[in-house]
Amino acid sequence: MRAVVLKNGRIEVTDDAPCPSPGVNEVLVRVLLAGVCATDLEIVKGYAGFEGILGHEFVGVVEEADDKTLVGRRVVGGINIGCRECAVCVARGPEHCEQRTVLGIKDRDGAFAEYLALPVSNLQQVPDDVPDEEAVFTEPLAASVRILEQVPVPAGARVGVVGPGRMGMLIAQVLRQSGATVTVLGRSETSLALARNLELATALVASYPDDSFDLVVEATGNDAGLAHSLRLVRPLGTLVMKSTFHGKANLDLTKLVVSEITLVGSRCGPFDEALQLLQQGTIRVDVLVDAEYALVDAVKALEHADRPGVRKVLLRP
Amino acid sequence: MRAVVLKNGRIEVTDDAPCPSPGVNEVLVRVLLAGVCATDLEIVKGYAGFEGILGHEFVGVVEEADDKTLVGRRVVGGINIGCRECAVCVARGPEHCEQRTVLGIKDRDGAFAEYLALPVSNLQQVPDDVPDEEAVFTEPLAASVRILEQVPVPAGARVGVVGPGRMGMLIAQVLRQSGATVTVLGRSETSLALARNLELATALVASYPDDSFDLVVEATGNDAGLAHSLRLVRPLGTLVMKSTFHGKANLDLTKLVVSEITLVGSRCGPFDEALQLLQQGTIRVDVLVDAEYALVDAVKALEHADRPGVRKVLLRP
């Protein structure tokens, strides 16, 4: 099958990748559409030491399954596959299982391919009225909803989202919908155009006053963005780190301790709630698509996605 | 009066410091005993840019007050003095007031002196059965109790305290008393002797397995200790930063995000609860005293306190 393979630090599109063989309790999914995420770009640069087929954001159709009623269903899928036996898996699910594999990220081939394999229990059926072009946002939208599971966001909470990129735009919309007063902060007026289109309040990050927000979400993934995020959160406030950081970063620990800031790492979230939001139509994802490429042009697509200010790039097998 | 003054990066004992004049609602306290804290040593090295009389841990006697019934009472005192008018002060007290002064740390002369001035509302009377040598630990003990205000510590929670110093020993005892299963981690067997004397479980930090604790408290104040602390906390666990960090440090943000760690900065705590603990006699502080110096020998005392492995050094005016 056709697939985008990372090996020895190089990405390559091949037509000769073996079609995945689903394991016990797994199904074969034909990929309809996949999305390029910042994490994919970090993985290409060496984050996580992954080799294999890239990609973890997708919508697809069940092609083979032991339960024949599943065949033909349109699905999205949770990306963590746990051992299902350890205390972590039993208590909380696969996201933090030590033995887990992660679709296109850790020890499991991913979604930039014609087919992928996932356990049945990872799948969520996509409602008919959610088109592929929206369903492909389920994974990053779930990751945005994850913030609400981790941190109390009372109505009227002053929230700053640092980083007006594709992830920041999902986070800002989710938190606005939960009743927070959201400001999106970026490095330039140009970078904030999309946020303004979504009728989000915007501001330049560098000139914004210290200690302005009850909650700040870091969605840039770079040191400067992180430094601003910590600067902007008020004493006793919370800073959520939503970006994939590759390795170490310098953090102003004096402020963290003296102002008793809480810093929360945040990763994967609930697919069912994300699909509900997409079905309700209250979160705009259509405006987040920058370009769509055929899978055969994946190298170009990844280069495109890595340019500053670029929104979501989709891959169609 | 005699006092220990920091000026132009040098500490000096003088006999000619002006006695503080208490402001409105303030009292004059004669210092009976003061304690040297790691923060004092950081301040001498330039942390916080403070100049003036050092010191914030003390027990004393009210010498002058508008309310004459206070005179003669033995007291300890909260170190933060807020404006008492801003929203922060009204809602939560002075600890995070933007206009605050802090005894011996920020814009207010401190406790390494014969006298100090503090607002009446900062004072807590010391029970008669708590001797000066224990009451002088109220401030750091309150800071340890602060952790329980910030973070849930369920009975049986696996807690690691990284750093077997004077602060670590208070924290470990407080968390053990709250029902947690506490292990104190240090760099060498020698550094762990005191913890063993207190019948705390101990271990060498370098060889301890990753992801071992539900809650880790960082009490070393150095980069290596912080790195180990983050390494030792389990996925979805909490890392409390209890040390004064001077400036920036490198933090493994990959683990923080992927394992969804919560990092909590922690500073000042409740004096009333700390005094209760001292009165109950369940927290051993006597064994934490390394040496006592006369105030006139403060330069020597601070040098002593800055040596590795040294416990609490006291100053007696």
XYZ file of C-alpha atoms in Angstrom:
634
model
C 0.000 0.000 0.000
C 1.025 3.655 -0.292
C 2.409 5.158 2.923
C 4.639 7.941 4.284
C 7.577 6.309 6.026
C 10.147 7.926 8.323
C 13.464 6.077 8.369
C 16.943 7.263 9.317
C 15.596 10.786 9.706
C 14.211 10.914 6.136
C 10.582 10.797 5.018
C 9.683 8.928 1.879
C 6.456 8.023 0.124
C 6.421 4.372 -0.866
C 3.855 2.260 -2.713
C 5.255 -0.927 -1.271
C 4.495 -0.653 2.431
C 2.910 -3.862 3.717
C -0.759 -3.472 4.568
C -1.081 -3.711 8.393
C -2.411 -6.998 9.778
C -4.876 -6.238 12.579
C -4.051 -7.991 15.861
C -6.518 -9.581 18.271
C -9.535 -7.284 18.821
C -8.239 -4.956 16.133
C -9.792 -3.789 12.893
C -8.405 -2.639 9.558
C -9.336 0.945 8.699
C -9.116 2.475 5.223
C -7.941 6.054 5.706
C -10.159 8.679 4.063
C -8.318 11.786 5.216
C -5.422 12.499 7.573
C -4.146 15.693 9.232
C -0.588 16.910 9.778
C 0.099 17.929 13.380
C 3.020 19.833 14.929
C 3.961 16.595 16.657
C 4.466 14.924 13.258
C 6.881 17.694 12.320
C 8.748 17.251 15.640
C 8.911 13.504 15.026
C 10.496 14.101 11.626
C 13.103 16.224 13.437
C 13.874 13.340 15.788
C 11.461 13.799 18.704
C 10.557 10.442 20.275
C 12.959 8.473 18.075
C 10.114 7.064 15.986
C 10.595 5.144 12.760
C 7.761 3.861 10.588
C 4.585 5.246 9.035
C 3.824 8.741 10.325
C 0.483 10.298 11.235
C -2.131 10.040 13.977
C -4.987 12.373 12.979
C -7.402 10.606 10.616
C -10.917 9.706 9.623
C -11.501 6.395 7.867
C -13.830 3.492 7.103
C -13.687 0.062 8.738
C -12.581 -2.349 6.028
C -12.112 -5.595 7.976
C -13.332 -6.585 11.445
C -14.297 -9.748 13.311
C -17.605 -8.065 14.086
C -18.968 -7.706 10.560
C -21.494 -5.052 11.639
C -18.558 -2.668 11.972
C -17.476 -2.980 8.351
C -18.282 0.131 6.351
C -18.642 2.383 9.399
C -16.937 5.754 9.278
C -14.670 6.144 12.313
C -12.025 8.168 14.067
C -9.737 6.559 16.630
C -7.912 7.188 19.888
C -4.181 7.038 19.269
C -2.962 5.277 22.469
C -3.010 1.489 22.635
C -2.356 0.136 26.136
C -1.670 -3.350 27.451
C -5.196 -3.360 28.956
C -3.910 -5.305 31.961
C -1.726 -3.012 34.067
C -3.124 -0.911 36.922
C -2.808 2.237 34.811
C -4.828 0.787 31.923
C -7.494 -0.640 34.218
C -7.871 2.540 36.278
C -7.526 5.234 33.635
C -7.194 3.818 30.153
C -4.266 3.471 27.792
C -2.965 7.072 27.657
C -0.315 6.520 30.339
C 0.300 2.761 30.060
C 4.051 2.120 30.220
C 3.753 -0.533 27.524
C 1.578 1.546 25.216
C 2.066 2.008 21.544
C 0.903 5.258 19.946
C -0.374 5.538 16.394
C 2.370 7.043 14.235
C 4.314 8.168 17.320
C 5.537 5.127 19.239
C 6.027 1.538 18.029
C 2.959 1.506 15.759
C 2.514 2.498 12.136
C 0.334 5.542 11.643
C -2.299 7.204 9.518
C -0.374 8.674 6.557
C -1.188 5.512 4.615
C -3.996 3.840 2.753
C -4.735 1.576 5.737
C -4.085 1.420 9.476
C -4.912 -1.037 12.267
C -6.426 -0.114 15.640
C -8.227 -1.938 18.470
C -12.013 -1.842 18.225
C -12.112 -0.146 21.623
C -10.178 2.832 20.243
C -12.793 3.621 17.587
C -15.577 6.171 17.679
C -18.207 6.210 14.969
C -18.495 9.541 13.160
C -22.056 10.936 12.972
C -23.313 11.129 9.380
C -23.684 14.884 9.484
C -20.007 15.472 10.326
C -18.077 15.525 7.037
C -14.613 13.979 6.690
C -13.032 17.429 6.520
C -14.320 18.140 10.039
C -14.016 14.655 11.522
C -10.292 14.721 10.795
C -10.042 17.396 13.530
C -11.428 15.056 16.216
C -8.022 14.194 17.699
C -6.697 17.767 18.153
C -10.140 18.961 19.249
C -10.240 16.189 21.881
C -6.811 17.348 23.042
C -8.274 20.835 23.479
C -11.225 19.491 25.471
C -8.685 17.686 27.671
C -7.845 21.046 29.279
C -11.373 21.238 30.719
C -10.905 17.792 32.270
C -7.689 18.880 33.985
C -8.266 22.461 35.079
C -11.314 24.246 36.454
C -12.300 27.026 34.049
C -15.054 29.001 35.783
C -17.367 31.203 33.709
C -15.700 34.558 33.177
C -12.196 33.224 33.859
C -9.630 35.383 32.073
C -7.882 33.000 29.677
C -4.931 33.758 27.418
C -4.047 31.416 24.564
C -0.454 32.051 23.503
C 0.042 30.910 19.927
C -2.579 31.612 17.260
C -1.836 28.466 15.235
C -4.075 25.538 14.337
C -3.989 24.131 17.881
C -4.430 27.528 19.520
C -7.536 28.211 17.447
C -9.177 24.987 18.596
C -8.249 25.616 22.239
C -9.489 29.212 22.152
C -12.847 28.171 20.711
C -13.300 25.331 23.206
C -12.502 27.545 26.182
C -14.694 30.383 24.901
C -17.565 27.948 24.559
C -17.061 26.868 28.172
C -17.720 30.446 29.288
C -14.209 31.829 29.691
C -13.161 35.276 28.475
C -10.516 34.324 25.937
C -7.738 36.418 24.415
C -5.502 34.966 21.703
C -1.938 36.280 21.805
C 0.464 36.246 18.866
C 3.744 37.730 17.728
C 2.326 39.840 14.876
C -0.959 41.302 13.700
C -0.768 39.024 10.655
C -0.591 35.942 12.839
C -3.816 37.034 14.566
C -5.962 37.473 11.446
C -7.585 34.061 11.727
C -8.399 34.539 15.410
C -10.087 37.833 14.524
C -12.093 36.043 11.809
C -13.304 33.679 14.519
C -14.350 36.755 16.521
C -11.840 36.023 19.231
C -10.237 38.885 21.149
C -6.587 39.223 20.117
C -3.449 41.011 21.295
C 0.266 41.210 20.609
C 1.992 39.020 23.141
C 5.164 41.070 23.703
C 3.389 44.202 24.892
C 0.716 42.491 26.988
C 0.986 43.229 30.734
C 2.361 40.677 33.223
C -0.014 38.666 35.428
C -3.049 39.317 33.206
C -4.712 35.914 33.070
C -6.150 33.367 35.492
C -5.272 30.640 33.000
C -2.766 30.698 30.155
C -2.511 27.954 27.551
C 0.900 27.636 25.864
C 0.335 26.583 22.261
C 3.498 27.722 20.499
C 5.938 24.954 21.438
C 8.864 27.380 21.571
C 10.884 28.877 24.414
C 9.800 32.451 23.783
C 6.136 31.462 23.823
C 6.614 29.559 27.050
C 8.422 32.469 28.702
C 5.601 34.845 27.744
C 2.987 32.370 28.934
C 4.534 32.199 32.394
C 4.905 35.979 32.475
C 1.228 36.473 31.626
C -0.285 34.192 34.268
C -1.351 35.837 37.532
C -0.158 34.737 40.980
C -1.911 31.477 41.981
C -2.918 31.058 38.341
C -2.472 28.083 36.020
C -0.354 27.551 32.937
C -1.333 24.651 30.680
C 1.345 23.322 28.349
C -0.410 22.018 25.267
C 2.488 21.883 22.818
C 4.894 19.107 22.113
C 8.207 20.365 23.423
C 11.240 18.591 22.119
C 13.544 18.220 25.119
C 14.371 20.872 27.651
C 13.460 24.506 27.960
C 14.406 27.317 30.253
C 11.714 28.277 32.675
C 11.660 31.204 35.126
C 11.366 29.143 38.276
C 11.527 32.206 40.504
C 8.117 33.358 39.306
C 6.782 29.812 39.370
C 7.600 29.452 43.081
C 7.101 32.997 44.348
C 3.762 33.431 42.576
C 2.759 29.817 43.303
C 1.888 29.067 39.697
C 0.499 25.660 38.744
C 1.882 24.268 35.494
C -0.085 21.446 33.881
C 1.119 19.206 31.069
C -1.767 18.260 28.785
C -2.020 15.707 26.008
C -4.831 13.493 24.659
C -8.525 14.034 25.295
C -12.015 12.541 24.935
C -12.999 11.733 21.327
C -16.714 11.404 22.137
C -16.941 14.974 23.424
C -14.950 16.283 20.474
C -17.324 14.571 18.033
C -20.286 16.068 19.897
C -18.789 19.536 19.521
C -18.257 18.960 15.801
C -21.832 17.738 15.432
C -23.172 20.800 17.277
C -21.293 22.946 14.775
C -20.198 25.469 17.376
C -16.477 24.979 16.819
C -15.285 26.216 13.434
C -12.694 23.915 11.900
C -13.296 24.550 8.187
C -11.389 27.846 8.347
C -8.402 26.049 9.849
C -7.588 24.094 6.687
C -4.690 25.575 4.774
C -4.240 22.998 2.043
C -4.994 19.438 1.006
C -2.457 17.193 -0.719
C -2.659 13.760 -2.225
C -0.769 11.239 -0.107
C 1.763 10.828 -2.905
C 2.765 14.459 -2.354
C 3.290 14.042 1.407
C 6.869 15.353 1.392
C 5.656 18.632 -0.071
C 2.698 18.620 2.328
C 4.937 18.273 5.393
C 7.214 21.055 4.157
C 4.138 23.201 3.686
C 2.863 22.421 7.197
C 6.232 23.381 8.714
C 6.158 26.953 7.375
C 5.384 29.657 9.967
C 1.751 30.661 10.201
C 0.461 27.683 8.234
C -2.752 26.101 9.464
C -3.901 22.508 9.026
C -2.562 20.567 6.049
C -4.574 17.493 5.078
C -3.448 14.343 3.273
C -5.847 12.304 1.119
C -4.776 8.747 0.246
C 20.511 48.680 67.502
C 22.559 45.711 66.368
C 21.570 44.284 62.967
C 22.844 42.269 59.998
C 22.736 44.522 56.945
C 23.119 43.541 53.296
C 24.408 46.376 51.131
C 26.193 46.343 47.774
C 26.331 42.558 47.935
C 28.155 42.538 51.304
C 26.796 41.564 54.705
C 27.915 43.490 57.756
C 26.981 43.480 61.424
C 26.422 47.002 62.684
C 25.537 48.372 66.134
C 24.204 51.595 64.658
C 21.145 50.469 62.688
C 18.176 52.704 63.507
C 15.512 50.918 65.544
C 12.470 50.421 63.260
C 9.516 52.782 63.824
C 6.286 50.797 63.649
C 3.773 52.189 61.125
C -0.001 52.433 61.602
C -1.380 49.165 63.051
C 2.146 47.886 63.525
C 4.008 46.790 66.643
C 7.647 46.734 67.654
C 8.965 43.231 68.334
C 12.156 42.440 70.245
C 13.738 39.452 68.512
C 14.530 36.525 70.809
C 15.837 34.093 68.216
C 16.081 34.049 64.410
C 16.717 31.285 61.887
C 18.843 31.289 58.723
C 16.959 30.011 55.663
C 18.217 29.007 52.201
C 16.378 32.050 50.881
C 18.582 34.313 53.039
C 21.645 32.741 51.460
C 20.178 33.264 47.980
C 19.425 36.879 48.856
C 23.049 37.413 49.861
C 23.988 36.083 46.396
C 21.723 38.640 44.746
C 18.353 36.905 44.506
C 15.487 39.424 44.670
C 17.840 42.448 44.670
C 17.206 43.107 48.360
C 19.190 45.550 50.462
C 18.664 46.116 54.168
C 18.391 43.980 57.304
C 18.211 40.277 56.445
C 16.111 37.534 58.032
C 12.484 36.436 58.156
C 12.338 33.443 60.530
C 12.025 34.610 64.136
C 10.374 34.415 67.507
C 10.163 37.560 69.620
C 8.358 39.574 72.275
C 6.061 42.528 71.612
C 7.860 45.575 72.987
C 5.597 48.439 71.880
C 2.013 48.393 70.621
C -1.015 50.696 70.586
C -2.955 47.881 72.211
C -1.064 47.643 75.504
C -2.441 44.143 76.205
C -0.108 42.880 73.458
C 3.053 44.122 75.127
C 5.095 41.263 76.555
C 3.470 38.580 74.450
C 5.717 36.065 72.757
C 4.985 35.997 69.023
C 5.948 34.756 65.608
C 4.879 36.628 62.498
C 3.768 36.168 58.891
C 6.376 37.671 56.592
C 4.156 39.208 53.874
C 2.690 42.677 54.407
C 0.072 43.593 51.798
C -1.683 46.853 50.977
C -4.873 45.398 52.548
C -6.972 47.202 49.931
C -6.439 45.468 46.578
C -8.627 42.604 45.360
C -5.826 40.124 46.049
C -5.416 41.221 49.669
C -9.152 41.256 50.313
C -9.772 37.864 48.708
C -6.715 35.900 49.782
C -4.470 37.877 52.098
C -1.131 39.580 51.582
C 0.967 36.725 50.136
C 0.392 37.726 46.516
C -0.345 41.457 46.855
C 1.530 43.307 44.108
C 2.415 46.098 46.533
C 3.532 43.801 49.317
C 6.672 44.114 51.339
C 8.263 40.962 52.740
C 10.207 40.834 55.988
C 13.912 40.703 55.184
C 13.202 39.871 51.535
C 11.456 42.781 49.842
C 11.405 46.467 50.856
C 11.237 45.781 54.592
C 13.968 45.314 57.184
C 14.093 41.823 58.629
C 14.676 39.716 61.706
C 18.479 39.496 62.018
C 18.321 42.434 64.408
C 17.446 43.336 67.959
C 14.048 44.690 66.848
C 11.665 44.467 63.938
C 8.291 46.003 63.048
C 5.251 44.091 61.782
C 1.497 44.721 61.504
C -0.531 43.378 64.434
C -2.490 41.237 61.972
C 0.688 39.362 61.017
C 1.346 38.164 64.570
C 0.525 34.818 66.130
C 0.959 34.294 69.835
C 3.263 31.410 70.713
C 1.784 28.904 73.227
C 3.729 28.882 76.515
C 4.738 25.263 76.104
C 6.492 25.848 72.770
C 10.061 26.991 73.539
C 11.819 29.663 71.464
C 14.068 27.038 69.883
C 10.987 25.371 68.387
C 8.876 28.464 67.731
C 11.630 29.807 65.470
C 10.700 26.981 63.059
C 7.111 28.231 62.660
C 7.743 29.961 59.329
C 9.418 27.050 57.490
C 6.997 24.582 59.096
C 4.069 26.686 57.859
C 5.636 26.615 54.388
C 5.645 22.811 54.611
C 1.990 22.735 55.665
C 1.258 24.932 52.636
C 1.729 21.857 50.415
C -1.337 20.235 52.005
C -3.380 23.349 51.187
C -2.375 23.183 47.530
C -2.278 19.500 46.654
C -4.485 16.575 47.669
C -2.348 14.030 49.565
C -4.558 10.979 50.110
C -3.648 8.475 52.832
C -1.124 6.032 51.446
C -0.022 8.354 48.636
C 3.552 7.536 47.611
C 5.507 10.715 48.294
C 9.161 11.402 47.509
C 10.961 14.317 49.144
C 14.069 15.112 47.114
C 16.593 16.916 49.302
C 17.251 15.784 52.883
C 18.086 19.270 54.172
C 16.436 21.349 56.877
C 13.397 22.122 54.677
C 13.098 18.570 53.364
C 13.032 17.192 56.920
C 10.107 19.442 57.858
C 8.205 18.606 54.678
C 8.780 14.858 55.059
C 7.502 14.898 58.647
C 4.429 16.977 57.775
C 3.486 14.723 54.851
C 4.105 11.552 56.859
C 1.818 12.882 59.570
C -0.900 13.488 56.974
C -0.886 9.764 56.166
C 1.369 9.615 53.106
C 4.057 6.969 52.605
C 7.142 9.178 52.504
C 10.622 8.423 51.142
C 13.425 10.976 51.537
C 15.905 10.966 48.656
C 19.460 12.289 48.851
C 22.734 12.218 46.972
C 24.706 10.223 49.565
C 24.129 7.931 52.526
C 25.690 10.589 54.763
C 23.130 13.155 53.667
C 20.352 10.768 54.707
C 21.510 10.110 58.277
C 19.196 12.678 59.823
C 16.195 11.359 57.897
C 16.974 7.868 59.197
C 17.155 9.277 62.742
C 13.657 10.602 62.218
C 12.611 7.085 61.164
C 11.854 8.197 57.644
C 12.396 5.796 54.743
C 15.415 6.906 52.712
C 17.014 6.147 49.351
C 19.778 7.350 47.055
C 18.183 9.579 44.461
C 20.343 8.678 41.450
C 19.502 4.969 41.461
C 15.807 5.296 42.301
C 13.467 4.129 39.496
C 11.584 6.548 37.257
C 7.885 7.255 37.837
C 7.944 5.962 41.437
C 5.884 8.569 43.282
C 2.398 10.045 43.118
C 3.807 13.275 44.559
C 7.373 14.522 44.605
C 8.501 17.569 46.580
C 11.631 19.290 45.262
C 13.572 20.655 48.231
C 17.113 20.978 46.903
C 16.920 24.209 44.932
C 19.374 22.954 42.334
C 19.006 21.821 38.725
C 20.057 18.232 39.370
C 17.524 17.874 42.176
C 14.795 19.304 39.990
C 15.646 16.955 37.110
C 15.498 13.943 39.432
C 12.232 15.155 40.948
C 10.557 15.299 37.550
C 12.017 11.919 36.623
C 10.633 10.336 39.797
C 7.022 11.501 39.510
C 4.582 9.095 37.862
C 2.380 9.979 34.884
C -0.504 12.217 35.995
C 1.418 12.855 39.235
C 2.359 16.129 40.908
C 5.688 17.830 41.493
C 5.754 20.533 44.173
C 8.581 23.040 43.965
C 9.359 24.149 47.487
C 12.819 25.657 47.021
C 13.802 29.164 46.175
C 15.231 28.941 42.671
C 17.366 31.854 41.615
C 16.420 32.483 37.993
C 15.943 29.918 35.286
C 16.419 26.190 35.163
C 16.257 23.546 32.499
C 13.232 21.346 32.721
C 12.416 18.233 30.671
C 9.230 19.535 29.121
C 8.750 16.396 27.055
C 7.997 14.348 30.168
C 5.952 17.160 31.657
C 3.604 17.200 28.661
C 3.598 13.529 27.613
C 3.070 12.273 31.171
C 0.704 15.149 31.983
C 2.583 16.126 35.137
C 1.283 18.952 37.312
C 4.005 21.233 38.674
C 3.044 23.421 41.636
C 5.053 26.360 42.962
C 4.706 26.595 46.732
C 5.686 29.328 49.164
C 4.278 30.628 52.472
C 1.815 28.747 54.662
C -0.475 28.980 57.693
C 1.293 29.967 60.949
C -1.598 28.862 63.161
C -1.453 25.279 61.908
C 2.341 25.212 62.198
C 2.133 26.377 65.828
C -0.455 23.683 66.527
C 1.901 21.042 65.135
C 4.730 22.345 67.309
C 2.476 22.317 70.360
C 1.383 18.723 69.634
C 5.059 17.786 69.588
C 4.669 15.398 66.653
C 7.109 17.233 64.383
C 10.715 17.026 65.575
C 12.567 20.290 65.049
C 15.144 20.084 67.856
C 17.290 17.672 65.833
C 17.328 20.133 62.943
C 19.436 22.720 64.754
C 23.049 22.650 63.666
C 24.418 25.630 65.560
C 23.526 28.814 67.363
C 25.498 32.047 67.018
C 25.292 35.391 68.711
C 23.989 38.057 66.316
C 27.383 39.755 66.412
C 28.828 36.643 64.714
C 26.255 36.614 61.924
C 28.823 36.656 59.104
C 30.319 33.439 60.446
C 26.810 32.024 60.993
C 25.771 32.644 57.396
C 28.978 31.050 56.104
C 28.231 28.061 58.321
C 24.661 27.786 57.053
C 25.855 27.845 53.424
C 28.027 24.733 53.795
C 26.611 21.544 52.207
C 24.636 19.321 54.546
C 24.288 21.935 57.263
C 20.961 22.071 59.043
C 19.356 25.087 60.743
C 21.652 27.815 62.053
C 20.112 30.117 64.650
C 21.008 33.703 65.534
C 20.465 35.107 69.024
C 20.492 38.915 69.408
